[in-house]
XYZ file of C-alpha atoms in Angstrom:
741
model
C -82.614 68.631 142.876
C -83.200 69.458 146.580
C -80.694 70.875 148.989
C -80.991 71.749 152.656
C -80.202 75.254 153.774
C -77.730 75.676 156.603
C -79.130 77.224 159.731
C -77.249 79.226 162.318
C -77.086 77.616 165.726
C -75.157 80.210 167.668
C -76.585 81.504 170.948
C -77.194 85.195 171.502
C -77.211 87.018 174.879
C -80.545 87.500 176.581
C -81.501 91.078 175.966
C -84.126 93.237 177.678
C -86.872 92.074 175.317
C -86.146 88.417 176.084
C -86.202 89.070 179.826
C -89.530 90.865 179.449
C -90.977 87.932 177.527
C -89.733 85.507 180.182
C -91.253 87.620 182.951
C -94.614 87.852 181.165
C -94.590 84.099 180.515
C -93.845 83.366 184.175
C -96.561 85.696 185.464
C -99.099 84.272 183.006
C -98.240 80.721 184.055
C -98.643 81.624 187.744
C -102.012 83.268 187.149
C -103.227 80.253 185.180
C -101.998 77.919 187.943
C -103.949 79.784 190.634
C -107.071 79.860 188.455
C -106.751 76.139 187.742
C -106.388 75.425 191.462
C -109.560 77.387 192.228
C -111.419 75.567 189.453
C -110.400 72.259 191.058
C -111.519 73.446 194.504
C -114.934 74.846 193.553
C -116.931 71.558 193.200
C -115.894 70.506 196.703
C -117.906 73.377 198.222
C -121.049 71.423 197.325
C -120.102 68.364 199.402
C -118.311 70.006 202.354
C -120.055 72.425 204.698
C -118.940 76.041 204.656
C -116.043 76.768 206.973
C -112.342 77.652 207.238
C -111.318 74.720 205.020
C -111.903 76.686 201.818
C -109.843 79.715 202.884
C -107.055 77.438 204.150
C -106.969 75.566 200.846
C -106.879 78.797 198.828
C -103.960 80.101 200.929
C -101.984 76.891 200.350
C -102.688 76.981 196.602
C -101.503 80.599 196.310
C -98.384 79.969 198.417
C -97.341 76.940 196.350
C -97.763 78.803 193.065
C -96.107 81.988 194.360
C -93.045 79.998 195.446
C -92.561 78.503 191.990
C -93.142 81.887 190.330
C -90.575 83.611 192.556
C -87.854 81.078 191.740
C -88.503 81.375 188.005
C -88.374 85.153 188.142
C -85.141 85.229 190.186
C -83.472 82.577 188.012
C -80.089 82.773 189.738
C -77.671 80.110 188.591
C -79.242 76.663 188.910
C -81.815 77.803 191.465
C -84.678 77.698 188.949
C -83.504 74.550 187.168
C -83.998 70.869 187.883
C -85.909 69.752 190.971
C -85.297 72.924 192.990
C -88.644 74.651 192.277
C -90.590 71.533 193.269
C -88.524 71.057 196.426
C -89.005 74.705 197.369
C -92.755 74.452 196.814
C -92.950 71.312 198.935
C -90.935 72.942 201.737
C -93.097 76.080 201.791
C -96.306 74.022 201.655
C -95.185 71.784 204.531
C -94.353 74.783 206.701
C -97.652 76.484 205.796
C -99.686 73.360 206.622
C -97.855 73.053 209.928
C -98.406 76.709 210.827
C -102.062 76.868 209.806
C -103.306 73.440 210.888
C -100.992 71.509 213.241
C -98.644 73.970 214.978
C -98.674 71.988 218.234
C -95.253 70.485 218.887
C -93.693 72.027 215.764
C -90.300 73.710 215.971
C -90.883 77.476 215.831
C -94.456 76.651 214.877
C -93.547 75.877 211.244
C -91.026 73.025 211.202
C -92.743 69.652 211.724
C -91.467 67.239 214.351
C -92.298 63.675 215.294
C -95.279 64.943 217.278
C -96.530 66.763 214.183
C -96.273 63.631 212.062
C -98.154 61.570 214.675
C -100.893 64.187 214.762
C -101.116 64.204 210.962
C -101.440 60.415 210.885
C -104.304 60.505 213.372
C -106.019 63.347 211.474
C -105.713 61.393 208.221
C -107.366 58.371 209.853
C -110.177 60.520 211.250
C -110.731 62.205 207.886
C -110.901 58.838 206.112
C -113.543 57.613 208.551
C -115.491 60.848 208.146
C -115.530 60.466 204.371
C -116.388 56.741 204.507
C -119.252 57.008 206.962
C -120.366 60.622 206.625
C -123.106 62.137 204.494
C -122.664 65.163 202.278
C -122.282 67.919 203.153
C -119.447 66.754 205.402
C -118.737 68.861 208.474
C -115.665 71.087 208.368
C -113.524 69.288 210.937
C -109.813 69.807 211.599
C -109.090 66.344 210.209
C -110.905 66.950 206.928
C -109.513 70.486 206.669
C -105.957 69.203 207.050
C -106.308 66.439 204.472
C -107.952 68.816 202.011
C -105.266 71.442 202.544
C -102.475 68.944 201.893
C -104.298 67.541 198.877
C -104.932 70.900 197.248
C -101.336 71.991 197.929
C -100.041 68.902 196.106
C -102.487 69.451 193.240
C -101.397 73.096 192.991
C -97.716 72.082 192.753
C -98.470 69.538 190.015
C -100.567 72.052 188.071
C -97.909 74.741 188.408
C -95.169 72.452 187.138
C -97.257 71.239 184.211
C -98.238 74.751 183.145
C -94.655 76.016 183.511
C -93.552 73.180 181.215
C -96.428 74.109 178.847
C -98.102 70.700 179.102
C -101.630 71.924 178.489
C -103.335 68.589 177.856
C -102.173 66.804 181.058
C -103.133 69.930 183.029
C -106.661 69.927 181.596
C -107.046 66.215 182.349
C -105.830 66.689 185.943
C -108.161 69.632 186.602
C -111.136 67.890 184.990
C -110.693 64.582 186.815
C -110.006 65.986 190.296
C -112.695 68.664 189.945
C -115.337 66.197 188.775
C -114.700 63.721 191.619
C -117.374 65.167 193.973
C -120.038 64.885 191.248
C -118.954 61.390 190.214
C -118.462 59.838 193.664
C -121.685 61.225 195.155
C -123.600 60.753 191.886
C -124.496 64.369 192.535
C -125.802 67.346 190.676
C -123.968 68.564 187.600
C -122.464 72.032 188.022
C -123.125 73.785 184.706
C -121.101 76.954 185.470
C -118.143 74.799 186.486
C -118.154 73.010 183.125
C -118.229 76.354 181.310
C -115.359 77.615 183.477
C -113.424 74.410 182.761
C -113.899 74.988 179.031
C -112.620 78.574 179.329
C -109.635 77.423 181.387
C -108.835 74.794 178.748
C -108.897 77.493 176.072
C -106.423 79.720 177.946
C -104.152 76.776 178.762
C -104.008 75.760 175.106
C -103.286 79.316 174.037
C -100.536 79.699 176.648
C -98.931 76.393 175.664
C -98.857 77.293 171.959
C -97.883 80.928 172.362
C -94.954 80.183 174.648
C -93.828 76.985 172.913
C -90.232 76.016 172.308
C -90.305 77.295 168.732
C -89.885 81.010 168.076
C -92.904 83.240 168.518
C -95.538 83.132 165.840
C -98.559 85.264 165.143
C -101.688 83.829 166.747
C -104.555 82.750 164.578
C -107.293 84.524 166.540
C -110.160 83.242 164.437
C -109.360 79.571 164.914
C -108.585 80.054 168.615
C -111.892 81.774 169.260
C -113.696 79.106 167.248
C -112.229 76.279 169.335
C -112.981 78.169 172.553
C -116.558 78.806 171.493
C -116.943 75.148 170.553
C -115.654 74.087 173.990
C -118.140 76.352 175.766
C -120.922 75.177 173.471
C -120.062 71.565 174.302
C -120.370 72.314 178.007
C -123.725 73.997 177.426
C -124.994 71.089 175.299
C -123.817 68.190 177.493
C -124.512 69.420 181.020
C -128.158 70.527 180.735
C -129.174 66.853 180.486
C -127.806 66.424 184.012
C -129.667 67.590 187.136
C -128.419 71.118 187.893
C -127.715 71.916 191.503
C -129.665 74.757 193.019
C -126.725 75.484 195.298
C -123.934 75.937 192.770
C -123.378 79.556 193.758
C -122.902 78.786 197.423
C -120.471 76.928 199.601
C -122.015 73.774 200.944
C -125.407 72.150 200.354
C -128.618 73.356 202.003
C -132.368 73.086 201.524
C -134.955 75.807 201.860
C -138.302 74.489 203.031
C -141.301 75.617 201.015
C -144.424 75.457 203.241
C -146.716 75.792 200.204
C -146.574 71.995 199.537
C -144.249 72.338 196.527
C -142.124 69.458 197.792
C -141.742 67.417 194.615
C -138.445 68.868 193.395
C -136.867 68.556 196.857
C -137.949 64.922 197.176
C -136.674 64.129 193.672
C -133.138 65.289 194.479
C -130.774 62.571 193.215
C -128.429 62.832 196.203
C -129.963 63.301 199.674
C -127.904 65.060 202.318
C -128.157 65.482 206.085
C -130.234 68.489 207.148
C -130.777 67.867 210.866
C -129.005 66.037 213.678
C -130.992 65.404 216.845
C -130.627 63.710 220.220
C -133.634 62.482 222.201
C -134.445 60.373 225.238
C -137.556 58.996 223.496
C -137.659 55.390 222.216
C -137.867 56.734 218.653
C -137.157 60.007 216.909
C -140.159 62.353 216.646
C -141.676 63.891 213.564
C -140.482 67.489 213.164
C -142.827 70.209 211.915
C -142.070 73.608 210.429
C -145.485 74.870 209.296
C -149.173 74.010 209.047
C -151.737 74.811 206.348
C -155.433 75.108 207.224
C -157.045 77.331 204.581
C -157.972 75.766 201.237
C -159.399 77.820 198.377
C -160.105 74.952 196.015
C -156.652 74.836 194.443
C -154.106 75.830 197.090
C -153.498 75.222 200.788
C -152.200 78.392 202.464
C -149.734 78.432 205.393
C -151.293 79.450 208.699
C -150.719 82.956 209.993
C -151.533 83.767 213.593
C -150.391 85.778 216.573
C -146.729 85.448 217.532
C -144.973 85.806 220.874
C -141.357 85.480 222.044
C -140.187 81.874 222.325
C -139.274 82.556 225.942
C -143.015 83.042 226.700
C -143.801 79.472 225.628
C -146.600 78.190 223.387
C -149.746 79.078 225.312
C -152.274 76.850 227.050
C -152.461 73.131 226.226
C -154.988 71.874 223.661
C -155.656 68.709 225.682
C -157.599 68.238 228.885
C -156.205 66.972 232.175
C -157.901 63.606 231.642
C -155.624 62.829 228.686
C -152.352 61.166 229.568
C -149.176 62.898 228.345
C -145.466 62.152 228.495
C -142.756 64.797 228.497
C -139.838 64.450 226.082
C -136.686 66.475 225.422
C -135.166 66.733 221.954
C -131.915 68.532 221.169
C -131.788 69.679 217.551
C -128.935 70.970 215.422
C -129.814 72.350 211.976
C -127.053 71.553 209.461
C -128.636 71.756 206.028
C -131.752 73.958 206.197
C -132.020 77.666 205.505
C -135.037 79.916 205.931
C -137.229 81.491 208.585
C -138.821 78.282 209.924
C -137.402 76.015 212.639
C -138.208 72.280 212.893
C -139.729 71.297 216.264
C -141.579 68.196 217.544
C -145.254 68.314 218.538
C -146.492 69.419 220.978
C -143.691 71.847 221.824
C -144.021 73.600 225.174
C -140.563 75.135 225.648
C -137.483 75.938 223.533
C -134.081 76.966 224.933
C -130.729 77.712 223.306
C -131.966 79.762 220.346
C -130.409 83.024 219.267
C -132.584 86.097 219.734
C -135.226 86.966 217.156
C -137.237 83.727 217.095
C -140.969 83.748 217.882
C -143.494 81.056 218.777
C -146.872 80.640 217.055
C -149.122 79.071 219.734
C -151.841 78.313 217.159
C -149.804 75.459 215.626
C -146.861 75.286 218.061
C -144.234 76.191 215.464
C -141.275 78.607 215.559
C -140.567 81.337 213.016
C -138.564 84.542 212.596
C -138.542 87.599 210.377
C -134.840 88.308 210.896
C -133.047 85.054 211.681
C -132.023 82.055 209.561
C -132.428 78.452 210.649
C -128.952 77.480 209.405
C -126.604 76.320 212.200
C -129.153 76.829 215.005
C -128.646 74.508 217.994
C -131.483 74.270 220.535
C -133.445 71.968 222.853
C -137.212 71.477 222.728
C -139.403 70.202 225.544
C -142.603 68.638 224.216
C -145.611 66.705 225.431
C -146.594 63.422 223.760
C -150.398 63.264 223.956
C -151.570 59.658 224.504
C -155.340 59.215 224.684
C -156.786 55.748 224.940
C -158.875 54.272 222.132
C -162.018 54.680 224.247
C -161.258 58.351 224.922
C -160.748 59.302 221.291
C -163.685 57.211 220.051
C -165.921 58.964 222.568
C -164.802 62.374 221.281
C -166.050 63.941 218.073
C -163.760 65.710 215.672
C -164.089 69.478 215.920
C -166.579 70.709 213.308
C -165.784 73.341 210.733
C -167.906 75.454 208.448
C -169.263 73.676 205.395
C -166.815 73.366 202.498
C -167.715 72.602 198.903
C -166.049 69.311 198.042
C -166.442 67.719 194.578
C -169.071 65.002 194.435
C -166.552 62.324 193.435
C -164.429 62.981 196.552
C -167.473 63.083 198.846
C -168.846 59.864 197.356
C -165.502 58.121 197.740
C -165.364 59.219 201.384
C -168.820 57.829 202.120
C -167.889 54.529 200.488
C -164.618 54.152 202.401
C -166.129 55.070 205.808
C -169.456 53.294 205.418
C -168.779 50.739 208.162
C -167.317 53.208 210.709
C -169.454 54.525 213.574
C -167.235 57.240 215.149
C -165.196 60.110 213.720
C -161.967 58.460 214.829
C -162.947 55.150 213.205
C -163.795 56.976 209.967
C -160.383 58.591 209.885
C -158.633 55.282 210.622
C -160.631 53.629 207.836
C -159.516 56.343 205.412
C -155.921 55.995 206.593
C -155.913 52.212 206.137
C -157.575 52.511 202.712
C -154.840 54.801 201.423
C -152.068 52.624 202.815
C -153.448 49.377 201.410
C -154.933 50.458 198.073
C -152.416 53.069 196.879
C -148.695 53.088 196.065
C -145.964 55.629 196.682
C -144.427 57.251 193.584
C -142.543 60.479 192.974
C -142.900 60.209 189.206
C -146.542 59.228 188.655
C -147.933 62.720 189.470
C -145.506 64.313 187.034
C -146.205 61.794 184.297
C -149.950 62.119 184.885
C -149.840 65.937 185.200
C -151.534 66.068 188.618
C -148.588 67.166 190.785
C -150.569 69.341 193.192
C -153.202 69.381 195.956
C -156.103 71.125 194.225
C -159.447 69.378 193.834
C -158.710 68.384 190.226
C -155.354 66.896 191.208
C -156.935 65.041 194.134
C -159.653 63.571 191.924
C -157.046 62.292 189.460
C -154.880 60.955 192.309
C -157.851 59.018 193.703
C -158.292 57.424 190.279
C -154.613 56.735 189.504
C -153.902 55.706 193.128
C -150.228 56.612 192.935
C -148.388 59.665 194.266
C -146.297 60.950 197.143
C -146.930 62.562 200.524
C -148.623 65.808 199.441
C -151.144 63.855 197.372
C -151.954 61.480 200.221
C -152.179 64.343 202.725
C -154.196 66.578 200.378
C -156.671 63.830 199.483
C -157.069 62.785 203.137
C -157.676 66.416 204.167
C -160.375 66.999 201.532
C -162.081 63.742 202.444
C -162.051 64.795 206.120
C -163.499 68.164 205.124
C -166.308 66.378 203.313
C -167.150 64.914 206.744
C -167.223 68.472 208.193
C -164.080 67.894 210.291
C -161.515 70.529 211.188
C -158.353 69.406 209.382
C -154.969 70.823 208.408
C -151.819 69.688 206.593
C -148.443 69.796 208.332
C -145.109 70.194 206.549
C -141.969 68.894 208.216
C -139.692 65.875 208.391
C -140.123 62.177 209.022
C -138.266 60.644 211.999
C -134.551 60.446 211.374
C -132.237 57.451 211.046
C -130.630 56.062 214.182
C -126.824 56.340 214.343
C -124.320 54.408 216.450
C -123.566 57.493 218.553
C -125.083 58.307 221.931
C -125.071 61.305 224.245
C -125.512 59.934 227.718
C -128.945 58.273 227.767
C -129.962 59.929 224.505
C -129.814 58.381 221.052
C -128.486 60.360 218.090
C -130.465 60.522 214.828
C -129.827 62.161 211.486
C -132.553 63.514 209.210
C -131.872 63.704 205.473
C -133.288 66.002 202.805
C -135.361 63.215 201.238
C -137.294 62.791 204.497
C -139.177 66.017 203.859
C -142.814 65.127 204.403
C -146.424 66.281 204.672
C -149.174 64.664 206.728
C -152.754 65.548 207.829
C -153.985 66.359 211.333
C -157.563 66.438 212.598
C -158.637 68.374 215.713
C -160.501 66.587 218.504
C -162.017 68.607 221.344
C -160.160 67.982 224.593
C -157.374 66.057 222.833
C -155.952 68.531 220.342
C -154.558 67.934 216.909
C -154.217 64.230 216.104
C -151.876 63.304 213.221
C -152.598 60.519 210.723
C -150.265 58.791 208.266
C -152.087 57.939 205.034
C -148.949 57.872 202.855
C -148.343 54.343 201.645
C -145.054 52.775 202.831
C -144.090 55.645 205.161
C -144.229 55.398 208.942
C -146.704 53.490 211.081
C -150.411 54.366 210.947
C -151.965 56.065 213.966
C -153.860 53.469 215.979
C -154.620 54.081 219.671
C -155.137 50.993 221.801
C -157.816 50.234 224.390
C -157.354 51.377 227.978
C -156.641 47.802 229.063
C -153.262 48.116 227.289
C -152.607 51.568 228.789
C -153.389 53.783 225.888
C -150.081 54.631 224.305
C -148.631 51.118 224.126
C -149.057 48.079 221.939
C -149.736 44.469 222.807
C -147.364 43.169 220.121
C -143.723 43.538 221.236
C -142.591 43.431 217.628
C -144.676 46.473 216.720
C -143.258 50.010 217.141
C -144.745 51.978 220.005
C -147.661 54.049 218.690
C -148.303 57.583 219.826
C -150.267 60.648 218.806
C -147.870 60.952 215.909
C -147.098 58.492 213.135
C -144.033 56.994 214.707
C -142.189 54.597 212.460
C -139.030 55.042 210.506
C -139.614 56.135 206.933
C -138.931 54.395 203.686
C -138.917 55.589 200.093
C -139.830 52.051 198.999
C -143.498 51.884 197.944
C -143.542 48.117 198.395
C -143.296 48.281 202.183
C -146.230 48.184 204.519
C -147.297 44.717 205.530
C -144.246 42.645 204.589
C -142.702 41.594 207.919
C -139.460 40.570 206.240
C -138.903 43.986 204.625
C -136.049 45.747 206.379
C -137.761 49.093 205.886
C -140.542 47.985 208.200
C -138.061 48.033 211.072
C -136.813 51.492 210.298
C -133.784 50.669 208.186
C -133.165 52.826 205.165
C -133.627 51.057 201.831
C -130.612 50.694 199.629
C -130.427 53.355 196.935
C -129.679 52.036 193.464
C -126.710 53.708 191.808
C -127.814 55.525 188.685
C -124.832 55.454 186.297
C -126.280 58.146 184.031
C -124.749 61.187 185.824
C -121.347 59.488 185.958
C -121.439 58.599 182.263
C -122.632 62.031 181.186
C -120.102 63.904 183.336
C -117.309 61.750 181.927
C -118.668 62.234 178.401
C -118.727 66.006 178.865
C -115.115 66.091 180.033
C -114.024 63.783 177.212
C -115.825 65.884 174.592
C -114.112 69.070 175.769
C -110.699 67.378 175.691
C -111.268 65.976 172.193
C -112.580 69.180 170.609
C -109.188 70.239 169.113
C -108.848 66.753 167.596
C -112.303 66.922 166.006
C -111.716 70.422 164.630
C -108.365 69.374 163.135
C -109.940 66.296 161.529
C -112.531 68.529 159.901
C -109.937 70.994 158.588
C -107.749 68.164 157.235
C -110.714 66.500 155.514
C -111.602 69.745 153.740
C -108.064 70.258 152.442
C -107.770 66.644 151.327
C -111.016 67.000 149.418
C -109.725 70.100 147.617
C -106.336 68.437 146.983
C -108.159 65.564 145.312
C -109.478 68.128 142.809
C -105.947 69.379 142.138
C -105.871 72.394 144.516
C -102.119 72.773 145.138
C -102.572 75.624 147.637
C -104.767 73.513 149.947
C -102.354 70.579 149.730
C -99.388 72.841 150.552
C -101.184 74.393 153.544
C -101.956 70.908 154.877
C -98.251 70.009 154.634
C -97.346 73.140 156.610
C -100.080 72.419 159.181
C -98.808 68.859 159.643
C -95.276 70.153 160.218
C -96.550 72.657 162.779
C -98.523 69.920 164.576
C -95.375 67.760 164.751
C -93.285 70.702 166.045
C -91.045 70.754 162.972
C -89.319 74.044 162.092
C -91.286 76.117 159.564
C -90.006 79.442 158.273
C -91.550 82.202 156.176
C -88.265 82.401 154.268
C -88.500 78.829 152.955
C -89.166 78.455 149.225
C -91.200 75.479 147.974
C -87.965 73.715 146.913
C -86.294 74.413 150.267
C -89.377 73.079 152.057
C -89.353 70.089 149.732
C -85.741 69.305 150.635
C -86.695 69.407 154.299
C -89.572 66.992 153.689
C -87.251 64.535 151.928
C -84.834 64.750 154.856
C -87.725 63.802 157.167
C -88.355 60.616 155.170
C -90.972 61.658 152.603
C -90.794 60.055 149.155
C -88.888 62.313 146.714
C -91.320 61.568 143.870
C -94.338 62.580 145.978
C -92.573 65.722 147.177
C -91.436 66.582 143.647
C -94.960 66.282 142.291
C -96.355 68.504 145.040
C -93.592 71.136 144.646
C -94.092 71.203 140.858
C -97.814 71.742 141.362
C -97.180 74.598 143.802
C -94.676 76.311 141.485
C -96.955 75.903 138.478
C -99.880 77.407 140.409
C -97.690 80.246 141.659
C -95.765 81.257 138.538
C -97.437 79.847 135.417
C -99.550 82.304 133.427
C -102.341 79.779 133.071
C -102.370 77.182 135.791
C -103.757 73.875 134.553
C -105.255 71.379 136.999
C -102.518 69.321 138.659
C -104.606 66.196 138.967
C -105.295 64.308 142.182
C -102.774 65.401 144.841
C -104.516 63.715 147.796
C -102.663 60.413 147.516
C -99.227 62.085 147.457
C -100.280 64.414 150.299
C -101.418 61.478 152.419
C -98.135 59.590 151.930
C -96.086 62.713 152.804
C -98.107 63.261 155.994
C -97.652 59.609 156.981
C -93.890 59.830 156.447
C -93.673 62.991 158.561
C -95.549 61.324 161.416
C -93.226 58.313 161.296
C -90.184 60.585 161.580
C -91.065 61.802 165.100
C -91.410 59.962 168.390
C -94.641 58.754 169.977
C -94.941 61.756 172.291
C -94.864 64.235 169.403
C -97.351 62.157 167.417
C -99.717 62.053 170.385
C -99.364 65.793 170.919
C -100.016 66.466 167.235
C -103.199 64.381 167.442
C -104.651 65.684 170.698
C -103.307 69.248 170.630
C -102.700 70.304 166.987
C -100.620 73.495 167.043
C -101.798 74.519 163.590
C -105.201 75.450 165.056
C -103.699 78.089 167.277
C -100.909 79.660 165.175
C -101.014 80.827 161.611
C -99.055 78.898 158.993
C -96.017 81.139 158.522
C -95.273 79.801 155.056
C -98.723 80.699 153.803
C -97.296 83.922 152.364
C -95.185 81.881 149.966
C -98.016 79.514 149.104
C -100.060 80.143 145.996
C -103.428 81.753 146.129
């Protein structure tokens, strides 16, 4: 009944049209390869500081792809066949890496020698140590730049070869996995635009793979292609919003912009802290660093101080303290690595700053540094400061500077009177308040959000005093209002807690790093003849201010196990609210608490990538289910289209010229049951040519057995490709013209 039609197998010369198609295919593949390489590179700009590494990596990606494209376009003899393109790409990449990164000792500056290889080995070791022990954003060093350049060159070669061979699915997996590594390893912010770009890249890769497949060209099914692309973008938009979105996705590198208006919650709740400051000091411990102060309160908001400015070279004005108060001079060298904005961090009380670029001005009123034209990023400077160290007797004998009467809610004033009832001096009242906060409250970044009192207004302070849980701005704001109820001159300071000690040293100076999650706010009260005295009411952070009697020389402590107190809260910080009086807690000695790994970002990032990769599979399952449902009702046209779609998915030849019987013969040759094929062909012919087409009965069972037989007739690779990347979604079924309906 069935017979196979003979097909011509003769080869024809490559004409102008074929050469044009080959050129267009090669150029399209090269463009896609470069775009894929850039998509892989983009997420790394969030974990590596801006620098030449990105331009170097882009150059190596373009060179690798351009080499492969040139060989495919020339196509002379066997030059473009076999391993030659890969070898050429490797050779060009090696010479480019040598020229751009390690030209020392190389022959003619581009051909590596033994010296070059030794240098590369040392750079690889240095880069590994930098990654293992560094904190994002990593500095752009020669070692890291070299390793990244080599890595991206290799990735570009792999991508180029996969796209040239039209392996869309492995390319998408490679780009997705390598590109997502920075987010997964650092448990960092999800990059929503990157996921959308990945979805668009996947769409173009699938289209390129289908359009330039091994079979002869077929008309693209634009509707289905656009539908799958839209679904991929929609998946990215649905999955990634549940992840924390980085505020720095448009820039290279990670940085923080300090907001002096006490809106610190979002910065403190960042899931992945990063280094913002590196400092060296000859002091026994790192100092607190301040960027702004806030003295005016209107009942709901503390406003940053504004006062007269003068060039930094003119200093910070006359001292606030009298000659009777002991002071100690300290030098602190500061390098800003992750802060942007017009405010510079400096210790208190700054008296001199050297090394700054022009344009910075000092505000003597609060001893801070600001600029209208400069940015704090990458500034490197040294600050000379005076540590003011009154004795306990001196500060107890001095009254806090009075201020004009301020209306404070009755609840806050009553609480203040209750807490300070046993104190007899202004200093003792403030210490009593400080100790009350540290012993009766707990530190929490989430409680103010959950309780809807994330602010420093009077209403928020009242609720905080009742809930007794919050973070630094709530402690500082409540302390300041309570001090105002005692008619004391008070202000809130925004800055950074002391940094974490590193193993490095610079002569006699210790090196510290300050991270983004050490952003802090604390209150200061002014004492005549002493100046501004800081207090640390925040539970679990730092060491409370507590000056000692003159018999122990004012700025020292009688307990050798206690950190040395000073006019500033001077202990290492901890995010752990359970700290304070537990002597066995490592955070009490200044060590950073271990951060628990939250698996949610990793799982969601992986789920987003997996969903994008599986979208063609899900769409094909839906289309197949619809046709099977109609075939069960006797719809021969739907059953026939599903047969054609299955053949297209399995890369079997399908021609517009095939009649139903010719197609049936081909199905039998592929192993389908002749009875099932005969029933389906009869149904198609009856629907096509009979004057009144009666229902053909349930065709789903026969259709299912034919599809199973077709899948068994091909190898595992083709079956996998048909499942994960169904071609029928991207090209029209050419035999549809001969199908009924």
